[in-house]
Tab-separated table of C-alpha atoms and ligand atoms in Angstrom:
chain	number	residue	atom	x	y	z
A	1	MET	CA	-11.319	-13.407	-4.680
A	2	ILE	CA	-11.587	-10.152	-2.768
A	3	LEU	CA	-11.319	-6.680	-4.222
A	4	ALA	CA	-8.797	-4.349	-2.573
A	5	ILE	CA	-8.915	-0.630	-3.345
A	6	ASP	CA	-6.110	1.752	-2.389
A	7	ILE	CA	-6.995	5.388	-3.034
A	8	GLY	CA	-3.773	7.420	-3.073
A	9	ASN	CA	-3.230	11.020	-4.170
A	10	THR	CA	-1.902	9.998	-7.595
A	11	THR	CA	-3.371	6.581	-8.286
A	12	VAL	CA	-6.245	4.370	-7.254
A	13	ALA	CA	-4.831	0.845	-7.159
A	14	LEU	CA	-7.212	-2.091	-7.555
A	15	GLY	CA	-6.070	-5.499	-6.404
A	16	GLY	CA	-7.553	-8.955	-6.770
A	17	ILE	CA	-6.623	-11.047	-3.757
A	18	ARG	CA	-7.156	-14.758	-3.328
A	19	ASP	CA	-6.198	-16.542	-0.089
A	20	GLY	CA	-4.151	-13.540	1.010
A	21	ARG	CA	-2.200	-13.527	-2.274
A	22	VAL	CA	-2.221	-10.681	-4.775
A	23	CYS	CA	-3.434	-12.063	-8.155
A	24	PHE	CA	-3.497	-8.792	-10.068
A	25	VAL	CA	-3.051	-5.060	-9.598
A	26	ALA	CA	-4.489	-2.415	-11.937
A	27	ARG	CA	-4.274	1.354	-11.618
A	28	MET	CA	-6.618	4.243	-12.332
A	29	ASP	CA	-5.869	7.956	-11.996
A	30	THR	CA	-6.994	9.717	-8.865
A	31	VAL	CA	-9.420	12.424	-9.999
A	32	ARG	CA	-11.122	14.126	-7.073
A	33	THR	CA	-14.173	15.145	-9.081
A	34	ARG	CA	-14.935	11.719	-10.558
A	35	THR	CA	-18.244	10.090	-9.706
A	36	ALA	CA	-19.026	6.495	-8.805
A	37	ALA	CA	-20.484	5.966	-12.289
A	38	GLU	CA	-17.317	7.231	-13.941
A	39	TYR	CA	-15.079	5.001	-11.843
A	40	ARG	CA	-17.411	2.074	-12.407
A	41	ALA	CA	-17.157	2.500	-16.174
A	42	GLU	CA	-13.371	2.331	-15.913
A	43	MET	CA	-13.476	-0.644	-13.543
A	44	ASP	CA	-15.852	-2.499	-15.864
A	45	LYS	CA	-13.250	-2.166	-18.605
A	46	ILE	CA	-10.435	-3.320	-16.351
A	47	PHE	CA	-12.338	-6.372	-15.162
A	48	ALA	CA	-13.662	-7.248	-18.624
A	49	HIS	CA	-10.112	-7.199	-19.918
A	50	ARG	CA	-8.987	-9.610	-17.212
A	51	ARG	CA	-11.961	-11.916	-17.244
A	52	HIS	CA	-11.247	-15.447	-18.363
A	53	PRO	CA	-14.224	-17.114	-20.065
A	54	GLU	CA	-13.988	-20.169	-17.794
A	55	ARG	CA	-13.240	-18.237	-14.644
A	56	PRO	CA	-15.412	-15.109	-14.458
A	57	MET	CA	-14.127	-12.546	-12.019
A	58	ARG	CA	-16.161	-12.716	-8.836
A	59	PHE	CA	-15.463	-10.757	-5.715
A	60	GLU	CA	-16.851	-12.062	-2.455
A	61	GLY	CA	-15.968	-8.907	-0.543
A	62	ALA	CA	-13.983	-5.711	-0.663
A	63	VAL	CA	-11.621	-3.670	1.463
A	64	LEU	CA	-10.824	-0.026	0.850
A	65	THR	CA	-8.293	2.482	2.113
A	66	SER	CA	-8.356	6.140	1.158
A	67	VAL	CA	-6.356	9.303	1.721
A	68	VAL	CA	-8.606	11.242	-0.667
A	69	PRO	CA	-11.938	11.805	1.135
A	70	GLN	CA	-13.537	13.407	-1.957
A	71	ILE	CA	-13.734	10.032	-3.744
A	72	THR	CA	-13.938	7.556	-0.852
A	73	GLY	CA	-17.725	7.393	-1.143
A	74	ALA	CA	-17.684	6.902	-4.916
A	75	LEU	CA	-15.256	3.988	-4.714
A	76	ALA	CA	-17.041	2.457	-1.719
A	77	GLU	CA	-20.154	2.505	-3.884
A	78	CYS	CA	-18.232	0.754	-6.686
A	79	ALA	CA	-17.011	-1.874	-4.204
A	80	ARG	CA	-20.577	-2.449	-3.129
A	81	HIS	CA	-21.679	-2.813	-6.726
A	82	TYR	CA	-19.110	-5.534	-7.483
A	83	THR	CA	-19.551	-7.492	-4.232
A	84	GLY	CA	-23.105	-6.831	-3.086
A	85	LYS	CA	-21.665	-5.998	0.346
A	86	LYS	CA	-20.370	-3.019	2.243
A	87	PRO	CA	-16.590	-2.895	1.951
A	88	VAL	CA	-14.337	-2.982	4.989
A	89	ILE	CA	-13.101	0.621	5.196
A	90	VAL	CA	-9.760	1.179	6.895
A	91	SER	CA	-9.899	3.393	9.989
A	92	PRO	CA	-8.313	3.244	13.438
A	93	ASP	CA	-11.608	1.740	14.669
A	94	ILE	CA	-11.138	-1.533	12.794
A	95	ARG	CA	-8.845	-4.330	13.963
A	96	THR	CA	-5.298	-3.641	12.843
A	97	GLY	CA	-3.302	-5.476	15.508
A	98	LEU	CA	-1.754	-2.113	16.424
A	99	THR	CA	-2.172	0.129	19.423
A	100	MET	CA	-2.173	3.780	18.422
A	101	GLY	CA	0.448	5.799	20.282
A	102	VAL	CA	-0.047	9.135	18.503
A	103	ASP	CA	-1.770	12.403	19.361
A	104	GLU	CA	-4.718	11.952	16.994
A	105	PRO	CA	-5.152	8.384	15.761
A	106	GLY	CA	-8.000	9.511	13.489
A	107	SER	CA	-5.751	11.829	11.485
A	108	VAL	CA	-3.152	9.235	10.530
A	109	GLY	CA	-3.283	8.544	6.780
A	110	LYS	CA	-5.157	5.292	6.290
A	111	ASP	CA	-2.507	4.064	3.841
A	112	ARG	CA	0.061	4.514	6.603
A	113	LEU	CA	-2.062	2.347	8.900
A	114	VAL	CA	-2.253	-0.432	6.317
A	115	ASP	CA	1.519	-0.471	5.717
A	116	ALA	CA	2.184	-0.463	9.458
A	117	ALA	CA	-0.353	-3.190	10.257
A	118	TYR	CA	1.034	-5.541	7.624
A	119	ALA	CA	4.659	-4.919	8.558
A	120	ALA	CA	3.944	-5.385	12.269
A	121	ALA	CA	2.313	-8.754	11.573
A	122	ASN	CA	5.033	-10.018	9.244
A	123	PHE	CA	8.437	-8.562	10.162
A	124	PRO	CA	10.619	-8.488	13.263
A	125	LEU	CA	9.812	-5.535	15.529
A	126	PRO	CA	10.470	-2.707	15.813
A	127	VAL	CA	9.725	-2.036	12.164
A	128	VAL	CA	9.836	1.095	10.009
A	129	THR	CA	7.836	1.200	6.773
A	130	VAL	CA	8.574	3.758	4.076
A	131	ASP	CA	6.042	4.433	1.299
A	132	LEU	CA	7.308	6.371	-1.717
A	133	GLY	CA	4.195	7.820	-3.325
A	134	THR	CA	2.939	11.364	-3.877
A	135	ALA	CA	4.341	11.954	-0.413
A	136	THR	CA	7.158	9.986	1.209
A	137	THR	CA	5.906	8.586	4.502
A	138	PHE	CA	7.610	6.686	7.298
A	139	ASN	CA	5.732	4.707	9.939
A	140	VAL	CA	7.213	3.349	13.125
A	141	VAL	CA	5.852	0.354	15.044
A	142	ASP	CA	7.728	-0.478	18.227
A	143	GLU	CA	8.345	-3.864	19.799
A	144	ASP	CA	5.064	-3.626	21.745
A	145	ARG	CA	3.129	-3.217	18.481
A	146	VAL	CA	2.471	0.436	19.251
A	147	PHE	CA	2.164	2.684	16.186
A	148	ARG	CA	4.474	5.469	17.333
A	149	GLY	CA	4.023	7.871	14.399
A	150	GLY	CA	6.538	8.687	11.691
A	151	VAL	CA	7.632	11.142	9.057
A	152	ILE	CA	5.935	12.900	6.117
A	153	CYS	CA	8.051	14.467	3.336
A	154	PRO	CA	7.357	15.636	-0.204
A	155	GLY	CA	7.419	12.671	-2.559
A	156	LEU	CA	10.436	12.610	-4.809
A	157	SER	CA	8.357	13.031	-7.947
A	158	THR	CA	6.369	15.811	-6.278
A	159	GLY	CA	9.634	17.574	-5.393
A	160	LEU	CA	11.071	17.164	-8.872
A	161	ARG	CA	7.919	18.503	-10.490
A	162	ALA	CA	7.847	21.472	-8.113
A	163	LEU	CA	11.438	22.343	-9.080
A	164	GLY	CA	10.524	22.348	-12.773
A	165	GLU	CA	7.529	24.568	-12.092
A	166	ARG	CA	9.031	26.992	-9.576
A	167	CYS	CA	12.564	27.486	-10.938
A	168	ALA	CA	12.890	29.337	-14.244
A	169	GLN	CA	16.028	27.479	-15.299
A	170	LEU	CA	15.055	23.979	-14.203
A	171	PRO	CA	13.399	21.596	-16.663
A	172	GLN	CA	10.927	18.802	-16.015
A	173	VAL	CA	13.008	15.637	-15.931
A	174	HIS	CA	12.113	11.995	-16.408
A	175	LEU	CA	12.708	9.822	-13.403
A	176	GLY	CA	15.684	7.512	-13.569
A	177	SER	CA	18.479	6.243	-11.391
A	178	PRO	CA	21.364	8.648	-10.799
A	179	LYS	CA	24.787	7.084	-11.336
A	180	SER	CA	26.591	9.287	-8.847
A	181	ALA	CA	25.953	11.806	-6.084
A	182	ILE	CA	27.860	14.458	-8.038
A	183	GLY	CA	25.739	15.481	-11.004
A	184	THR	CA	27.608	16.828	-14.066
A	185	ASN	CA	24.641	18.591	-15.677
A	186	THR	CA	21.343	20.105	-14.577
A	187	GLU	CA	19.285	16.952	-15.084
A	188	LYS	CA	21.807	14.735	-13.348
A	189	CYS	CA	21.998	17.178	-10.445
A	190	MET	CA	18.200	17.100	-10.111
A	191	LEU	CA	18.072	13.294	-10.268
A	192	SER	CA	20.835	13.017	-7.710
A	193	GLY	CA	19.014	15.407	-5.412
A	194	SER	CA	15.634	13.759	-5.665
A	195	VAL	CA	16.414	10.059	-6.057
A	196	MET	CA	19.721	9.669	-4.220
A	197	GLY	CA	18.551	12.353	-1.818
A	198	THR	CA	15.555	10.170	-0.953
A	199	ALA	CA	17.817	7.141	-0.374
A	200	VAL	CA	19.968	9.222	1.959
A	201	LEU	CA	16.859	10.574	3.658
A	202	ILE	CA	15.713	7.012	4.323
A	203	ASP	CA	19.111	5.898	5.672
A	204	GLY	CA	19.494	9.023	7.797
A	205	MET	CA	15.970	9.146	9.175
A	206	VAL	CA	15.969	5.436	9.999
A	207	GLN	CA	19.220	5.929	11.888
A	208	ARG	CA	17.621	8.749	13.925
A	209	ILE	CA	14.498	6.657	14.501
A	210	GLU	CA	16.645	3.741	15.720
A	211	GLU	CA	18.414	6.113	18.113
A	212	GLU	CA	15.077	7.289	19.476
A	213	LEU	CA	13.818	3.715	19.821
A	214	GLY	CA	17.103	2.633	21.393
A	215	ARG	CA	17.446	-0.409	19.131
A	216	PRO	CA	17.828	-1.434	15.494
A	217	ALA	CA	14.697	-1.636	13.375
A	218	THR	CA	13.585	-3.680	10.407
A	219	LEU	CA	13.110	-1.489	7.318
A	220	VAL	CA	10.459	-2.232	4.704
A	221	VAL	CA	10.065	0.002	1.637
A	222	THR	CA	7.150	0.201	-0.803
A	223	GLY	CA	5.295	2.620	-3.131
A	224	GLY	CA	5.253	3.464	-6.837
A	225	LEU	CA	8.682	5.143	-6.740
A	226	ALA	CA	10.528	2.694	-4.493
A	227	LYS	CA	12.227	0.832	-7.294
A	228	TYR	CA	14.336	3.891	-8.169
A	229	VAL	CA	15.440	4.444	-4.598
A	230	THR	CA	15.922	1.090	-2.868
A	231	PRO	CA	19.078	0.121	-4.846
A	232	LEU	CA	20.741	3.266	-3.450
A	233	CYS	CA	19.885	2.704	0.232
A	234	ARG	CA	22.549	1.414	2.590
A	235	HIS	CA	20.393	0.299	5.498
A	236	PRO	CA	19.361	-3.357	5.067
A	237	LEU	CA	15.787	-3.398	3.786
A	238	THR	CA	13.008	-5.433	2.288
A	239	TYR	CA	11.449	-3.983	-0.862
A	240	ASP	CA	7.857	-5.098	-1.268
A	241	PRO	CA	5.876	-3.334	-4.000
A	242	GLU	CA	2.744	-5.146	-2.818
A	243	LEU	CA	2.949	-4.188	0.846
A	244	LEU	CA	-0.226	-2.123	0.789
A	245	MET	CA	-2.256	-4.718	-1.135
A	246	LYS	CA	-1.115	-7.466	1.220
A	247	GLY	CA	-1.965	-5.199	4.141
A	248	LEU	CA	-5.458	-4.702	2.766
A	249	ALA	CA	-5.848	-8.477	2.482
A	250	LEU	CA	-4.798	-8.815	6.116
A	251	LEU	CA	-7.245	-6.144	7.289
A	252	TYR	CA	-10.040	-7.766	5.315
A	253	GLN	CA	-9.259	-11.059	7.030
A	254	LEU	CA	-9.286	-9.422	10.439
A	255	ASN	CA	-12.450	-7.412	9.932
A	256	ALA	CA	-14.817	-8.917	7.378
A	257	GLN	CA	-17.768	-10.663	8.870
A	258	GLN	CA	-17.530	-14.335	7.965
A	259	PRO	CA	-20.587	-16.386	7.007
A	260	GLN	CA	-21.898	-17.906	10.237
A	261	HIS	CA	-21.934	-21.682	10.505
A	262	HIS	CA	-23.371	-21.963	14.015
A	263	SER	CA	-26.615	-20.695	15.448
A	264	ALA	CA	-24.706	-19.018	18.295
A	265	GLY	CA	-24.556	-15.257	17.712
A	266	GLY	CA	-21.517	-13.014	17.673
A	267	ARG	CA	-19.214	-11.910	14.936
A	268	HIS	CA	-16.820	-14.335	13.348
A	269	TYR	CA	-13.487	-13.051	12.244
A	270	GLY	CA	-10.715	-14.359	10.062
A	271	PRO	CA	-7.871	-16.526	11.309
A	272	GLN	CA	-6.007	-15.133	14.276
A	273	ASN	CA	-3.701	-16.486	16.891
A	274	GLN	CA	-4.437	-16.193	20.608
A	275	HIS	CA	-2.995	-12.671	20.688
A	276	GLY	CA	-5.603	-11.437	18.244
A	277	ARG	CA	-2.958	-11.048	15.550
A	278	ALA	CA	-3.257	-12.223	12.029
A	279	ARG	CA	-1.638	-15.553	11.433
A	280	GLN	CA	1.652	-15.051	9.658
A	281	ARG	CA	1.776	-16.075	6.061
A	282	TYR	CA	4.860	-17.486	4.505
A	283	PRO	CA	5.949	-17.201	0.904
A	284	ARG	CA	4.944	-20.094	-1.295
A	285	LYS	CA	5.508	-20.807	-4.954
A	286	ARG	CA	3.321	-18.598	-7.101
A	287	THR	CA	0.710	-20.188	-9.291
A	288	ARG	CA	0.816	-19.854	-13.043
A	289	CYS	CA	-2.216	-17.514	-12.938
A	290	GLU	CA	-0.402	-15.219	-10.537
A	291	ARG	CA	2.798	-15.155	-12.581
A	292	ALA	CA	0.869	-14.433	-15.753
A	293	ASP	CA	-1.055	-11.640	-14.046
A	294	GLU	CA	2.138	-10.139	-12.699
A	295	ALA	CA	3.726	-10.220	-16.120
A	296	ARG	CA	0.725	-8.395	-17.521
A	297	THR	CA	0.518	-5.771	-14.823
A	298	GLY	CA	4.281	-5.214	-14.584
B	301	LIG	N1	4.623	1.198	-11.512
B	301	LIG	C1	5.075	2.462	-11.528
B	301	LIG	N2	6.173	2.790	-12.234
B	301	LIG	C2	6.633	4.059	-12.254
B	301	LIG	N3	6.068	5.054	-11.601
B	301	LIG	C3	4.987	4.779	-10.914
B	301	LIG	C4	4.417	3.470	-10.816
B	301	LIG	N4	3.346	3.516	-10.020
B	301	LIG	C5	3.250	4.793	-9.639
B	301	LIG	N5	4.223	5.544	-10.174
B	301	LIG	C6	4.468	6.968	-9.967
B	301	LIG	O1	4.758	7.067	-8.601
B	301	LIG	C7	4.195	8.244	-8.062
B	301	LIG	C8	3.398	7.903	-6.869
B	301	LIG	O2	2.630	6.776	-7.137
B	301	LIG	P1	1.837	5.976	-6.049
B	301	LIG	O3	2.741	5.146	-5.202
B	301	LIG	O4	0.743	5.275	-6.740
B	301	LIG	O5	1.317	7.195	-5.183
B	301	LIG	P2	0.008	7.421	-4.341
B	301	LIG	O6	-0.132	6.219	-3.448
B	301	LIG	O7	0.341	8.662	-3.608
B	301	LIG	O8	-1.134	7.566	-5.285
B	301	LIG	C9	3.454	8.897	-9.200
B	301	LIG	O9	4.289	9.916	-9.694
B	301	LIG	C10	3.257	7.796	-10.210
B	301	LIG	O10	3.258	8.313	-11.525
B	302	LIG	C1	0.806	11.626	3.945
B	302	LIG	C2	-0.186	11.233	2.865
B	302	LIG	C3	-0.546	12.474	2.058
B	302	LIG	C4	0.480	10.199	1.920
B	302	LIG	O1	-0.374	9.949	0.851
B	302	LIG	P1	0.102	9.261	-0.525
B	302	LIG	O2	1.459	9.730	-0.846
B	302	LIG	O3	0.093	7.768	-0.270
B	302	LIG	O4	-0.919	9.626	-1.544
B	302	LIG	C5	-1.439	10.549	3.491
B	302	LIG	O5	-1.060	9.458	4.275
B	302	LIG	C6	-2.258	11.517	4.309
B	302	LIG	O6	-3.024	12.280	3.780
B	302	LIG	N1	-2.087	11.484	5.646
B	302	LIG	C7	-2.842	12.268	6.580
B	302	LIG	C8	-1.973	12.925	7.614
B	302	LIG	C9	-1.179	11.948	8.456
B	302	LIG	O7	-0.898	10.816	8.059
B	302	LIG	O8	-0.802	12.330	9.576
B	303	LIG	K1	0.857	5.396	-1.212
C-alpha cells in the first residue's frame, strides 16, 4: 500500500492506495502551525484505528501534494516516518504527462496539477477539471496534453461564510441543496446563490472555455463540496470524489524509484506506454476490503 497525502487549505486528506486503487481516505484539519509530531500523533490514531490484526498497515512509499507551504515539511517528515523513504512531492519538475502552457508553471497549485494529470491520462481530451474545495478551481488540458491554465474562484463554502461574517443581516447557513433558483427566504436565497450559483458558474465557464478551445471538452468534477453542486449542473460531467487521490497514485507510479532488478544503472519508473503516459486503468469490481473501507469513511 502507498500513502497519499493531499494538503488542502481546509483539510489534509490521507489515502491508502493499493495497485492504483483507493482503499481508504481519512481527513485531518489543516492547521498551519501544527508540527510534524502533532500530525504524527493524529496519524498514529488514524492508522491504529484502521489496522487489522492480521493485516498490519504497511506503506511502501508515499506521495504528497500541498498548497499550504507552512506544513509541507511537517507532513513530508510524517510520510518519511511511515515509509522509511522520501515521499514523491508533486511539482512541475516531476513526470505528470503534461506540458505546461502557462506563464509560471511553478506557481500553479499542486492540487490543480494532480487533478489535471489524472484527468488527462484517463478522459477524452480536451478535459476540464473542477475542484470544489476552499477555492473553486478549474484546470484545462487541451488535446495536445498541454496544461493551458484555468480559473480560480472563492469556494462556495468560503463565499457563504464570508457573507455571514461581512453582512449584518445574513446568518451562517448550513450547506444543503437548493430546490429552486428563486429563494423564498434569506437562507434559501443564500443557498441558491452559493450552490446553484456554483453549478451555473461551472456550466457557464465551461461553455466559455469550450469556445476558446474551439471544441467541446470533457468535464470532471471533484472536491469536498462537489456532491451539492453536480446534481444541478447541466453540462455532461463525471463526478469523481477520489480524483485527487487517484491522481496521486498515478504520479507515484510515474515518479517513484522502483527497486532495481538488473545491475544496469538508470532509474526505473512505473508502467508507461511508449508515449511516456501512465497506462490507463479501467474500473474493476471493488474488493470487500475496499467496500468496507468506503462505508466507514463515507
Ligand atoms: N465529505 C465532506 N462532506 C461535506 N463537506 C466536506 C467534505 N469534505 C470536505 N468538506 C467541506 O468542503 C470544504 C472544502 O473541503 P476540501 O475539498 O477538503 O477543501 P481543500 O482541498 O481546500 O482542503 C470545507 O468546507 C469542508 O468542510
Ligand atoms: C487555488 C488554490 C488556493 C486551491 O486550493 P484548495 O481549495 O484546494 O485548498 C490552490 O491551488 C493554490 O494555492 N494555488 C496557487 C495559485 C495557482 O494555482 O495559480
Ligand atoms: K482541493
